Structure formats: C-alpha cells, structure tokens
Amino acid sequence: MLPTAARRSLAGLIPPKIATPGAVSSGTTSVRTAQVIDFYSKLPKGPKPASERPGGLRGRYFEGKNASGVPLLVTVGTLFLIGYTIDYNMHLKHHKSGHH
C-alpha cells in the first residue's frame, strides 16, 4: 500500500494536530502525550445509542427490534416474477411465427 493511501485511511482515526509522531514518541511524561491521552479518554465508549443508528431501509428492517429478512425475500420474489414474465413473453414471441 502506498504511504499516502495508508495515511488517508488512518486520517479519520488519529487527529492530525494532536497525535503527531513527535508527540507520541517523546516519552510518556510530555505535555503533548498527556493531551493525546486526554483527547482519547473523552471519546464515547460502548455501542451507539438507538437514536444514532442508521435510518432508511437498513435501520427499519435489518437493525433494531423490528429486524427481519422480509425485505430480502420480497426482493428475491420480485426478481423471480420479473424474470418469469420476461421469459414467458419471449416464449410467446417464439410461438407467434409457428410451433416449434
């Protein structure tokens, strides 16, 4: 992986102005290391509250107390019916010019 790609993927995890390599490697007694520890100790811990869960179809059908596989079954059934309808109509077009 390129260094820039690694840096971009970690950019959301480490605040750039607080946790610099110099601050982290300067020892555990430095003021900047204390700032880094203080920053991370204030972050929320544990699962997200119910109000912060994703909305829309995913939040409504696949997460929470109403979780079920019904949307997946409906999607498979709908695709089957569409495919069957297309196949049937193509078969009728085949018989239009005569029997096989």
PDB file of N, CA and C in Angstrom:
ATOM      1  N   MET A   1       0.851  -1.159   0.000  1.00  0.00           N
ATOM      2  CA  MET A   1       0.000   0.000   0.000  1.00  0.00           C
ATOM      3  C   MET A   1       0.901   1.227   0.000  1.00  0.00           C
ATOM      4  N   LEU A   2       0.510   2.225  -0.748  1.00  0.00           N
ATOM      5  CA  LEU A   2       1.278   3.444  -0.820  1.00  0.00           C
ATOM      6  C   LEU A   2       1.201   4.201   0.507  1.00  0.00           C
ATOM      7  N   PRO A   3       2.244   4.941   0.860  1.00  0.00           N
ATOM      8  CA  PRO A   3       2.196   5.684   2.128  1.00  0.00           C
ATOM      9  C   PRO A   3       1.044   6.675   2.178  1.00  0.00           C
ATOM     10  N   THR A   4       0.722   7.295   1.043  1.00  0.00           N
ATOM     11  CA  THR A   4      -0.373   8.260   1.056  1.00  0.00           C
ATOM     12  C   THR A   4      -1.716   7.571   1.274  1.00  0.00           C
ATOM     13  N   ALA A   5      -1.876   6.370   0.720  1.00  0.00           N
ATOM     14  CA  ALA A   5      -3.129   5.641   0.925  1.00  0.00           C
ATOM     15  C   ALA A   5      -3.270   5.223   2.383  1.00  0.00           C
ATOM     16  N   ALA A   6      -2.170   4.796   2.991  1.00  0.00           N
ATOM     17  CA  ALA A   6      -2.215   4.420   4.408  1.00  0.00           C
ATOM     18  C   ALA A   6      -2.522   5.638   5.264  1.00  0.00           C
ATOM     19  N   ARG A   7      -1.930   6.762   4.917  1.00  0.00           N
ATOM     20  CA  ARG A   7      -2.169   7.983   5.680  1.00  0.00           C
ATOM     21  C   ARG A   7      -3.623   8.416   5.560  1.00  0.00           C
ATOM     22  N   ARG A   8      -4.181   8.307   4.333  1.00  0.00           N
ATOM     23  CA  ARG A   8      -5.579   8.676   4.134  1.00  0.00           C
ATOM     24  C   ARG A   8      -6.519   7.758   4.896  1.00  0.00           C
ATOM     25  N   SER A   9      -6.206   6.454   4.937  1.00  0.00           N
ATOM     26  CA  SER A   9      -7.106   5.522   5.617  1.00  0.00           C
ATOM     27  C   SER A   9      -7.065   5.694   7.120  1.00  0.00           C
ATOM     28  N   LEU A  10      -5.955   6.185   7.659  1.00  0.00           N
ATOM     29  CA  LEU A  10      -5.846   6.393   9.105  1.00  0.00           C
ATOM     30  C   LEU A  10      -6.195   7.814   9.518  1.00  0.00           C
ATOM     31  N   ALA A  11      -6.474   8.689   8.576  1.00  0.00           N
ATOM     32  CA  ALA A  11      -6.729  10.093   8.889  1.00  0.00           C
ATOM     33  C   ALA A  11      -7.954  10.268   9.782  1.00  0.00           C
ATOM     34  N   GLY A  12      -8.946   9.431   9.641  1.00  0.00           N
ATOM     35  CA  GLY A  12     -10.141   9.559  10.471  1.00  0.00           C
ATOM     36  C   GLY A  12      -9.943   9.050  11.886  1.00  0.00           C
ATOM     37  N   LEU A  13      -8.911   8.249  12.113  1.00  0.00           N
ATOM     38  CA  LEU A  13      -8.691   7.678  13.444  1.00  0.00           C
ATOM     39  C   LEU A  13      -7.812   8.554  14.335  1.00  0.00           C
ATOM     40  N   ILE A  14      -6.851   9.221  13.747  1.00  0.00           N
ATOM     41  CA  ILE A  14      -5.887   9.983  14.534  1.00  0.00           C
ATOM     42  C   ILE A  14      -6.004  11.453  14.176  1.00  0.00           C
ATOM     43  N   PRO A  15      -6.326  12.319  15.130  1.00  0.00           N
ATOM     44  CA  PRO A  15      -6.393  13.742  14.839  1.00  0.00           C
ATOM     45  C   PRO A  15      -4.998  14.253  14.472  1.00  0.00           C
ATOM     46  N   PRO A  16      -4.841  14.944  13.351  1.00  0.00           N
ATOM     47  CA  PRO A  16      -3.512  15.283  12.848  1.00  0.00           C
ATOM     48  C   PRO A  16      -2.724  16.251  13.723  1.00  0.00           C
ATOM     49  N   LYS A  17      -3.364  17.175  14.407  1.00  0.00           N
ATOM     50  CA  LYS A  17      -2.617  18.170  15.169  1.00  0.00           C
ATOM     51  C   LYS A  17      -2.351  17.744  16.605  1.00  0.00           C
ATOM     52  N   ILE A  18      -2.957  16.663  17.043  1.00  0.00           N
ATOM     53  CA  ILE A  18      -2.759  16.220  18.426  1.00  0.00           C
ATOM     54  C   ILE A  18      -1.767  15.082  18.482  1.00  0.00           C
ATOM     55  N   ALA A  19      -1.977  14.042  17.714  1.00  0.00           N
ATOM     56  CA  ALA A  19      -1.135  12.847  17.788  1.00  0.00           C
ATOM     57  C   ALA A  19      -0.145  12.834  16.636  1.00  0.00           C
ATOM     58  N   THR A  20       0.905  13.580  16.765  1.00  0.00           N
ATOM     59  CA  THR A  20       1.967  13.551  15.774  1.00  0.00           C
ATOM     60  C   THR A  20       3.018  12.548  16.223  1.00  0.00           C
ATOM     61  N   PRO A  21       3.823  12.027  15.306  1.00  0.00           N
ATOM     62  CA  PRO A  21       4.847  11.057  15.721  1.00  0.00           C
ATOM     63  C   PRO A  21       5.802  11.624  16.775  1.00  0.00           C
ATOM     64  N   GLY A  22       6.098  12.921  16.688  1.00  0.00           N
ATOM     65  CA  GLY A  22       6.987  13.525  17.689  1.00  0.00           C
ATOM     66  C   GLY A  22       6.355  13.573  19.067  1.00  0.00           C
ATOM     67  N   ALA A  23       5.061  13.830  19.110  1.00  0.00           N
ATOM     68  CA  ALA A  23       4.379  13.917  20.405  1.00  0.00           C
ATOM     69  C   ALA A  23       4.261  12.547  21.055  1.00  0.00           C
ATOM     70  N   VAL A  24       4.001  11.550  20.264  1.00  0.00           N
ATOM     71  CA  VAL A  24       3.803  10.212  20.816  1.00  0.00           C
ATOM     72  C   VAL A  24       5.125   9.575  21.228  1.00  0.00           C
ATOM     73  N   SER A  25       6.168   9.816  20.443  1.00  0.00           N
ATOM     74  CA  SER A  25       7.447   9.152  20.724  1.00  0.00           C
ATOM     75  C   SER A  25       8.339   9.934  21.673  1.00  0.00           C
ATOM     76  N   SER A  26       7.898  11.095  22.166  1.00  0.00           N
ATOM     77  CA  SER A  26       8.772  11.900  23.016  1.00  0.00           C
ATOM     78  C   SER A  26       8.798  11.421  24.462  1.00  0.00           C
ATOM     79  N   GLY A  27       8.026  10.409  24.772  1.00  0.00           N
ATOM     80  CA  GLY A  27       8.008   9.877  26.136  1.00  0.00           C
ATOM     81  C   GLY A  27       6.639  10.030  26.749  1.00  0.00           C
ATOM     82  N   THR A  28       6.428   9.353  27.852  1.00  0.00           N
ATOM     83  CA  THR A  28       5.095   9.367  28.462  1.00  0.00           C
ATOM     84  C   THR A  28       4.883  10.565  29.370  1.00  0.00           C
ATOM     85  N   THR A  29       5.904  11.330  29.656  1.00  0.00           N
ATOM     86  CA  THR A  29       5.743  12.448  30.589  1.00  0.00           C
ATOM     87  C   THR A  29       5.564  13.785  29.883  1.00  0.00           C
ATOM     88  N   SER A  30       5.564  13.811  28.571  1.00  0.00           N
ATOM     89  CA  SER A  30       5.450  15.090  27.872  1.00  0.00           C
ATOM     90  C   SER A  30       4.025  15.624  27.934  1.00  0.00           C
ATOM     91  N   VAL A  31       3.898  16.907  27.753  1.00  0.00           N
ATOM     92  CA  VAL A  31       2.596  17.570  27.796  1.00  0.00           C
ATOM     93  C   VAL A  31       1.748  17.140  26.599  1.00  0.00           C
ATOM     94  N   ARG A  32       2.400  16.993  25.437  1.00  0.00           N
ATOM     95  CA  ARG A  32       1.643  16.614  24.248  1.00  0.00           C
ATOM     96  C   ARG A  32       1.094  15.197  24.364  1.00  0.00           C
ATOM     97  N   THR A  33       1.855  14.299  24.980  1.00  0.00           N
ATOM     98  CA  THR A  33       1.344  12.946  25.190  1.00  0.00           C
ATOM     99  C   THR A  33       0.155  12.978  26.144  1.00  0.00           C
ATOM    100  N   ALA A  34       0.227  13.823  27.136  1.00  0.00           N
ATOM    101  CA  ALA A  34      -0.903  13.975  28.055  1.00  0.00           C
ATOM    102  C   ALA A  34      -2.128  14.502  27.318  1.00  0.00           C
ATOM    103  N   GLN A  35      -1.911  15.405  26.337  1.00  0.00           N
ATOM    104  CA  GLN A  35      -3.033  15.911  25.546  1.00  0.00           C
ATOM    105  C   GLN A  35      -3.664  14.801  24.708  1.00  0.00           C
ATOM    106  N   VAL A  36      -2.823  13.935  24.150  1.00  0.00           N
ATOM    107  CA  VAL A  36      -3.330  12.819  23.352  1.00  0.00           C
ATOM    108  C   VAL A  36      -4.151  11.881  24.227  1.00  0.00           C
ATOM    109  N   ILE A  37      -3.630  11.543  25.392  1.00  0.00           N
ATOM    110  CA  ILE A  37      -4.349  10.650  26.311  1.00  0.00           C
ATOM    111  C   ILE A  37      -5.648  11.294  26.755  1.00  0.00           C
ATOM    112  N   ASP A  38      -5.623  12.590  27.037  1.00  0.00           N
ATOM    113  CA  ASP A  38      -6.827  13.293  27.466  1.00  0.00           C
ATOM    114  C   ASP A  38      -7.876  13.301  26.351  1.00  0.00           C
ATOM    115  N   PHE A  39      -7.426  13.517  25.095  1.00  0.00           N
ATOM    116  CA  PHE A  39      -8.353  13.532  23.968  1.00  0.00           C
ATOM    117  C   PHE A  39      -9.056  12.190  23.824  1.00  0.00           C
ATOM    118  N   TYR A  40      -8.289  11.107  23.844  1.00  0.00           N
ATOM    119  CA  TYR A  40      -8.881   9.784  23.643  1.00  0.00           C
ATOM    120  C   TYR A  40      -9.694   9.317  24.845  1.00  0.00           C
ATOM    121  N   SER A  41      -9.402   9.812  26.028  1.00  0.00           N
ATOM    122  CA  SER A  41     -10.205   9.423  27.186  1.00  0.00           C
ATOM    123  C   SER A  41     -11.586  10.068  27.161  1.00  0.00           C
ATOM    124  N   LYS A  42     -11.743  11.171  26.421  1.00  0.00           N
ATOM    125  CA  LYS A  42     -13.041  11.852  26.338  1.00  0.00           C
ATOM    126  C   LYS A  42     -13.946  11.290  25.247  1.00  0.00           C
ATOM    127  N   LEU A  43     -13.429  10.411  24.402  1.00  0.00           N
ATOM    128  CA  LEU A  43     -14.254   9.828  23.346  1.00  0.00           C
ATOM    129  C   LEU A  43     -15.314   8.903  23.946  1.00  0.00           C
ATOM    130  N   PRO A  44     -16.501   8.837  23.348  1.00  0.00           N
ATOM    131  CA  PRO A  44     -17.549   7.964  23.881  1.00  0.00           C
ATOM    132  C   PRO A  44     -17.171   6.494  23.744  1.00  0.00           C
ATOM    133  N   LYS A  45     -17.600   5.718  24.723  1.00  0.00           N
ATOM    134  CA  LYS A  45     -17.303   4.287  24.735  1.00  0.00           C
ATOM    135  C   LYS A  45     -18.609   3.505  24.681  1.00  0.00           C
ATOM    136  N   GLY A  46     -18.538   2.296  24.164  1.00  0.00           N
ATOM    137  CA  GLY A  46     -19.717   1.439  24.131  1.00  0.00           C
ATOM    138  C   GLY A  46     -20.482   1.573  22.829  1.00  0.00           C
ATOM    139  N   PRO A  47     -21.616   0.861  22.726  1.00  0.00           N
ATOM    140  CA  PRO A  47     -22.404   0.893  21.481  1.00  0.00           C
ATOM    141  C   PRO A  47     -23.101   2.237  21.292  1.00  0.00           C
ATOM    142  N   LYS A  48     -23.477   2.515  20.060  1.00  0.00           N
ATOM    143  CA  LYS A  48     -24.190   3.748  19.760  1.00  0.00           C
ATOM    144  C   LYS A  48     -25.568   3.718  20.408  1.00  0.00           C
ATOM    145  N   PRO A  49     -26.056   4.858  20.820  1.00  0.00           N
ATOM    146  CA  PRO A  49     -27.442   4.909  21.290  1.00  0.00           C
ATOM    147  C   PRO A  49     -28.404   4.603  20.130  1.00  0.00           C
ATOM    148  N   ALA A  50     -29.604   4.206  20.459  1.00  0.00           N
ATOM    149  CA  ALA A  50     -30.585   3.815  19.442  1.00  0.00           C
ATOM    150  C   ALA A  50     -30.906   4.958  18.497  1.00  0.00           C
ATOM    151  N   SER A  51     -30.823   6.201  18.962  1.00  0.00           N
ATOM    152  CA  SER A  51     -31.169   7.333  18.111  1.00  0.00           C
ATOM    153  C   SER A  51     -30.121   7.588  17.037  1.00  0.00           C
ATOM    154  N   GLU A  52     -28.899   7.075  17.207  1.00  0.00           N
ATOM    155  CA  GLU A  52     -27.841   7.306  16.236  1.00  0.00           C
ATOM    156  C   GLU A  52     -27.694   6.162  15.233  1.00  0.00           C
ATOM    157  N   ARG A  53     -28.538   5.167  15.300  1.00  0.00           N
ATOM    158  CA  ARG A  53     -28.464   4.064  14.344  1.00  0.00           C
ATOM    159  C   ARG A  53     -28.906   4.555  12.981  1.00  0.00           C
ATOM    160  N   PRO A  54     -28.443   3.925  11.907  1.00  0.00           N
ATOM    161  CA  PRO A  54     -28.789   4.408  10.570  1.00  0.00           C
ATOM    162  C   PRO A  54     -30.281   4.298  10.291  1.00  0.00           C
ATOM    163  N   GLY A  55     -30.784   5.241   9.561  1.00  0.00           N
ATOM    164  CA  GLY A  55     -32.201   5.240   9.213  1.00  0.00           C
ATOM    165  C   GLY A  55     -32.424   4.566   7.883  1.00  0.00           C
ATOM    166  N   GLY A  56     -33.556   4.837   7.298  1.00  0.00           N
ATOM    167  CA  GLY A  56     -33.873   4.272   5.995  1.00  0.00           C
ATOM    168  C   GLY A  56     -34.215   2.806   6.083  1.00  0.00           C
ATOM    169  N   LEU A  57     -34.023   2.107   4.975  1.00  0.00           N
ATOM    170  CA  LEU A  57     -34.387   0.693   4.916  1.00  0.00           C
ATOM    171  C   LEU A  57     -33.528  -0.161   5.841  1.00  0.00           C
ATOM    172  N   ARG A  58     -32.239   0.149   5.904  1.00  0.00           N
ATOM    173  CA  ARG A  58     -31.351  -0.653   6.756  1.00  0.00           C
ATOM    174  C   ARG A  58     -31.761  -0.531   8.221  1.00  0.00           C
ATOM    175  N   GLY A  59     -31.983   0.670   8.691  1.00  0.00           N
ATOM    176  CA  GLY A  59     -32.369   0.863  10.079  1.00  0.00           C
ATOM    177  C   GLY A  59     -33.748   0.322  10.391  1.00  0.00           C
ATOM    178  N   ARG A  60     -34.654   0.405   9.408  1.00  0.00           N
ATOM    179  CA  ARG A  60     -36.032  -0.022   9.649  1.00  0.00           C
ATOM    180  C   ARG A  60     -36.186  -1.537   9.653  1.00  0.00           C
ATOM    181  N   TYR A  61     -35.509  -2.231   8.724  1.00  0.00           N
ATOM    182  CA  TYR A  61     -35.763  -3.658   8.555  1.00  0.00           C
ATOM    183  C   TYR A  61     -34.659  -4.586   9.056  1.00  0.00           C
ATOM    184  N   PHE A  62     -33.400  -4.138   9.054  1.00  0.00           N
ATOM    185  CA  PHE A  62     -32.311  -5.055   9.358  1.00  0.00           C
ATOM    186  C   PHE A  62     -31.658  -4.821  10.713  1.00  0.00           C
ATOM    187  N   GLU A  63     -31.998  -3.733  11.402  1.00  0.00           N
ATOM    188  CA  GLU A  63     -31.418  -3.463  12.716  1.00  0.00           C
ATOM    189  C   GLU A  63     -32.526  -3.101  13.690  1.00  0.00           C
ATOM    190  N   GLY A  64     -32.249  -3.261  14.969  1.00  0.00           N
ATOM    191  CA  GLY A  64     -33.215  -2.883  15.984  1.00  0.00           C
ATOM    192  C   GLY A  64     -34.195  -3.989  16.298  1.00  0.00           C
ATOM    193  N   LYS A  65     -35.288  -3.595  16.962  1.00  0.00           N
ATOM    194  CA  LYS A  65     -36.243  -4.613  17.406  1.00  0.00           C
ATOM    195  C   LYS A  65     -37.141  -5.126  16.282  1.00  0.00           C
ATOM    196  N   ASN A  66     -37.194  -4.438  15.138  1.00  0.00           N
ATOM    197  CA  ASN A  66     -38.017  -4.897  14.013  1.00  0.00           C
ATOM    198  C   ASN A  66     -37.195  -5.611  12.944  1.00  0.00           C
ATOM    199  N   ALA A  67     -36.044  -6.131  13.288  1.00  0.00           N
ATOM    200  CA  ALA A  67     -35.168  -6.761  12.306  1.00  0.00           C
ATOM    201  C   ALA A  67     -35.805  -8.044  11.760  1.00  0.00           C
ATOM    202  N   SER A  68     -35.772  -8.180  10.435  1.00  0.00           N
ATOM    203  CA  SER A  68     -36.293  -9.391   9.807  1.00  0.00           C
ATOM    204  C   SER A  68     -35.694  -9.519   8.412  1.00  0.00           C
ATOM    205  N   GLY A  69     -35.912 -10.662   7.795  1.00  0.00           N
ATOM    206  CA  GLY A  69     -35.419 -10.903   6.455  1.00  0.00           C
ATOM    207  C   GLY A  69     -36.481 -10.728   5.392  1.00  0.00           C
ATOM    208  N   VAL A  70     -37.625 -10.153   5.743  1.00  0.00           N
ATOM    209  CA  VAL A  70     -38.734  -9.997   4.799  1.00  0.00           C
ATOM    210  C   VAL A  70     -38.330  -9.174   3.574  1.00  0.00           C
ATOM    211  N   PRO A  71     -37.612  -8.057   3.718  1.00  0.00           N
ATOM    212  CA  PRO A  71     -37.242  -7.304   2.511  1.00  0.00           C
ATOM    213  C   PRO A  71     -36.389  -8.123   1.550  1.00  0.00           C
ATOM    214  N   LEU A  72     -35.539  -8.971   2.070  1.00  0.00           N
ATOM    215  CA  LEU A  72     -34.708  -9.818   1.222  1.00  0.00           C
ATOM    216  C   LEU A  72     -35.573 -10.818   0.452  1.00  0.00           C
ATOM    217  N   LEU A  73     -36.535 -11.432   1.132  1.00  0.00           N
ATOM    218  CA  LEU A  73     -37.436 -12.376   0.467  1.00  0.00           C
ATOM    219  C   LEU A  73     -38.310 -11.689  -0.583  1.00  0.00           C
ATOM    220  N   VAL A  74     -38.780 -10.483  -0.286  1.00  0.00           N
ATOM    221  CA  VAL A  74     -39.588  -9.737  -1.239  1.00  0.00           C
ATOM    222  C   VAL A  74     -38.762  -9.388  -2.474  1.00  0.00           C
ATOM    223  N   THR A  75     -37.505  -9.013  -2.274  1.00  0.00           N
ATOM    224  CA  THR A  75     -36.630  -8.689  -3.403  1.00  0.00           C
ATOM    225  C   THR A  75     -36.396  -9.909  -4.282  1.00  0.00           C
ATOM    226  N   VAL A  76     -36.117 -11.055  -3.676  1.00  0.00           N
ATOM    227  CA  VAL A  76     -35.902 -12.281  -4.443  1.00  0.00           C
ATOM    228  C   VAL A  76     -37.176 -12.660  -5.194  1.00  0.00           C
ATOM    229  N   GLY A  77     -38.328 -12.574  -4.542  1.00  0.00           N
ATOM    230  CA  GLY A  77     -39.599 -12.896  -5.192  1.00  0.00           C
ATOM    231  C   GLY A  77     -39.912 -11.957  -6.340  1.00  0.00           C
ATOM    232  N   THR A  78     -39.645 -10.674  -6.153  1.00  0.00           N
ATOM    233  CA  THR A  78     -39.888  -9.694  -7.217  1.00  0.00           C
ATOM    234  C   THR A  78     -39.001  -9.965  -8.418  1.00  0.00           C
ATOM    235  N   LEU A  79     -37.723 -10.243  -8.171  1.00  0.00           N
ATOM    236  CA  LEU A  79     -36.817 -10.553  -9.280  1.00  0.00           C
ATOM    237  C   LEU A  79     -37.240 -11.827 -10.005  1.00  0.00           C
ATOM    238  N   PHE A  80     -37.729 -12.814  -9.251  1.00  0.00           N
ATOM    239  CA  PHE A  80     -38.220 -14.040  -9.872  1.00  0.00           C
ATOM    240  C   PHE A  80     -39.414 -13.750 -10.764  1.00  0.00           C
ATOM    241  N   LEU A  81     -40.367 -12.962 -10.276  1.00  0.00           N
ATOM    242  CA  LEU A  81     -41.556 -12.650 -11.070  1.00  0.00           C
ATOM    243  C   LEU A  81     -41.207 -11.844 -12.320  1.00  0.00           C
ATOM    244  N   ILE A  82     -40.293 -10.902 -12.201  1.00  0.00           N
ATOM    245  CA  ILE A  82     -39.886 -10.124 -13.375  1.00  0.00           C
ATOM    246  C   ILE A  82     -39.207 -11.034 -14.394  1.00  0.00           C
ATOM    247  N   GLY A  83     -38.315 -11.899 -13.928  1.00  0.00           N
ATOM    248  CA  GLY A  83     -37.633 -12.824 -14.837  1.00  0.00           C
ATOM    249  C   GLY A  83     -38.593 -13.791 -15.494  1.00  0.00           C
ATOM    250  N   TYR A  84     -39.546 -14.309 -14.729  1.00  0.00           N
ATOM    251  CA  TYR A  84     -40.530 -15.234 -15.281  1.00  0.00           C
ATOM    252  C   TYR A  84     -41.386 -14.538 -16.337  1.00  0.00           C
ATOM    253  N   THR A  85     -41.785 -13.295 -16.074  1.00  0.00           N
ATOM    254  CA  THR A  85     -42.607 -12.545 -17.027  1.00  0.00           C
ATOM    255  C   THR A  85     -41.859 -12.306 -18.324  1.00  0.00           C
ATOM    256  N   ILE A  86     -40.601 -11.926 -18.220  1.00  0.00           N
ATOM    257  CA  ILE A  86     -39.793 -11.706 -19.430  1.00  0.00           C
ATOM    258  C   ILE A  86     -39.632 -13.010 -20.204  1.00  0.00           C
ATOM    259  N   ASP A  87     -39.347 -14.095 -19.498  1.00  0.00           N
ATOM    260  CA  ASP A  87     -39.176 -15.398 -20.162  1.00  0.00           C
ATOM    261  C   ASP A  87     -40.464 -15.847 -20.837  1.00  0.00           C
ATOM    262  N   TYR A  88     -41.601 -15.664 -20.183  1.00  0.00           N
ATOM    263  CA  TYR A  88     -42.891 -16.066 -20.747  1.00  0.00           C
ATOM    264  C   TYR A  88     -43.210 -15.267 -22.007  1.00  0.00           C
ATOM    265  N   ASN A  89     -42.971 -13.946 -21.954  1.00  0.00           N
ATOM    266  CA  ASN A  89     -43.242 -13.114 -23.125  1.00  0.00           C
ATOM    267  C   ASN A  89     -42.312 -13.455 -24.280  1.00  0.00           C
ATOM    268  N   MET A  90     -41.070 -13.787 -24.011  1.00  0.00           N
ATOM    269  CA  MET A  90     -40.153 -14.200 -25.073  1.00  0.00           C
ATOM    270  C   MET A  90     -40.615 -15.521 -25.687  1.00  0.00           C
ATOM    271  N   HIS A  91     -41.139 -16.408 -24.852  1.00  0.00           N
ATOM    272  CA  HIS A  91     -41.647 -17.687 -25.345  1.00  0.00           C
ATOM    273  C   HIS A  91     -42.864 -17.467 -26.249  1.00  0.00           C
ATOM    274  N   LEU A  92     -43.728 -16.509 -25.883  1.00  0.00           N
ATOM    275  CA  LEU A  92     -44.890 -16.214 -26.723  1.00  0.00           C
ATOM    276  C   LEU A  92     -44.460 -15.640 -28.072  1.00  0.00           C
ATOM    277  N   LYS A  93     -43.417 -14.821 -28.073  1.00  0.00           N
ATOM    278  CA  LYS A  93     -42.919 -14.279 -29.339  1.00  0.00           C
ATOM    279  C   LYS A  93     -42.371 -15.402 -30.218  1.00  0.00           C
ATOM    280  N   HIS A  94     -41.816 -16.414 -29.602  1.00  0.00           N
ATOM    281  CA  HIS A  94     -41.293 -17.556 -30.346  1.00  0.00           C
ATOM    282  C   HIS A  94     -42.434 -18.317 -31.023  1.00  0.00           C
ATOM    283  N   HIS A  95     -43.572 -18.454 -30.327  1.00  0.00           N
ATOM    284  CA  HIS A  95     -44.719 -19.196 -30.880  1.00  0.00           C
ATOM    285  C   HIS A  95     -45.512 -18.361 -31.874  1.00  0.00           C
ATOM    286  N   LYS A  96     -45.268 -17.094 -31.959  1.00  0.00           N
ATOM    287  CA  LYS A  96     -46.030 -16.222 -32.857  1.00  0.00           C
ATOM    288  C   LYS A  96     -45.848 -16.635 -34.316  1.00  0.00           C
ATOM    289  N   SER A  97     -44.625 -17.066 -34.684  1.00  0.00           N
ATOM    290  CA  SER A  97     -44.367 -17.441 -36.066  1.00  0.00           C
ATOM    291  C   SER A  97     -44.669 -18.912 -36.357  1.00  0.00           C
ATOM    292  N   GLY A  98     -45.072 -19.679 -35.401  1.00  0.00           N
ATOM    293  CA  GLY A  98     -45.401 -21.091 -35.622  1.00  0.00           C
ATOM    294  C   GLY A  98     -44.906 -21.945 -34.475  1.00  0.00           C
ATOM    295  N   HIS A  99     -45.406 -23.157 -34.435  1.00  0.00           N
ATOM    296  CA  HIS A  99     -44.986 -24.055 -33.350  1.00  0.00           C
ATOM    297  C   HIS A  99     -43.565 -24.548 -33.580  1.00  0.00           C
ATOM    298  N   HIS A 100     -42.924 -24.966 -32.510  1.00  0.00           N
ATOM    299  CA  HIS A 100     -41.540 -25.465 -32.656  1.00  0.00           C
ATOM    300  C   HIS A 100     -41.499 -26.905 -32.803  1.00  0.00           C
TER     301      HIS A 100
END
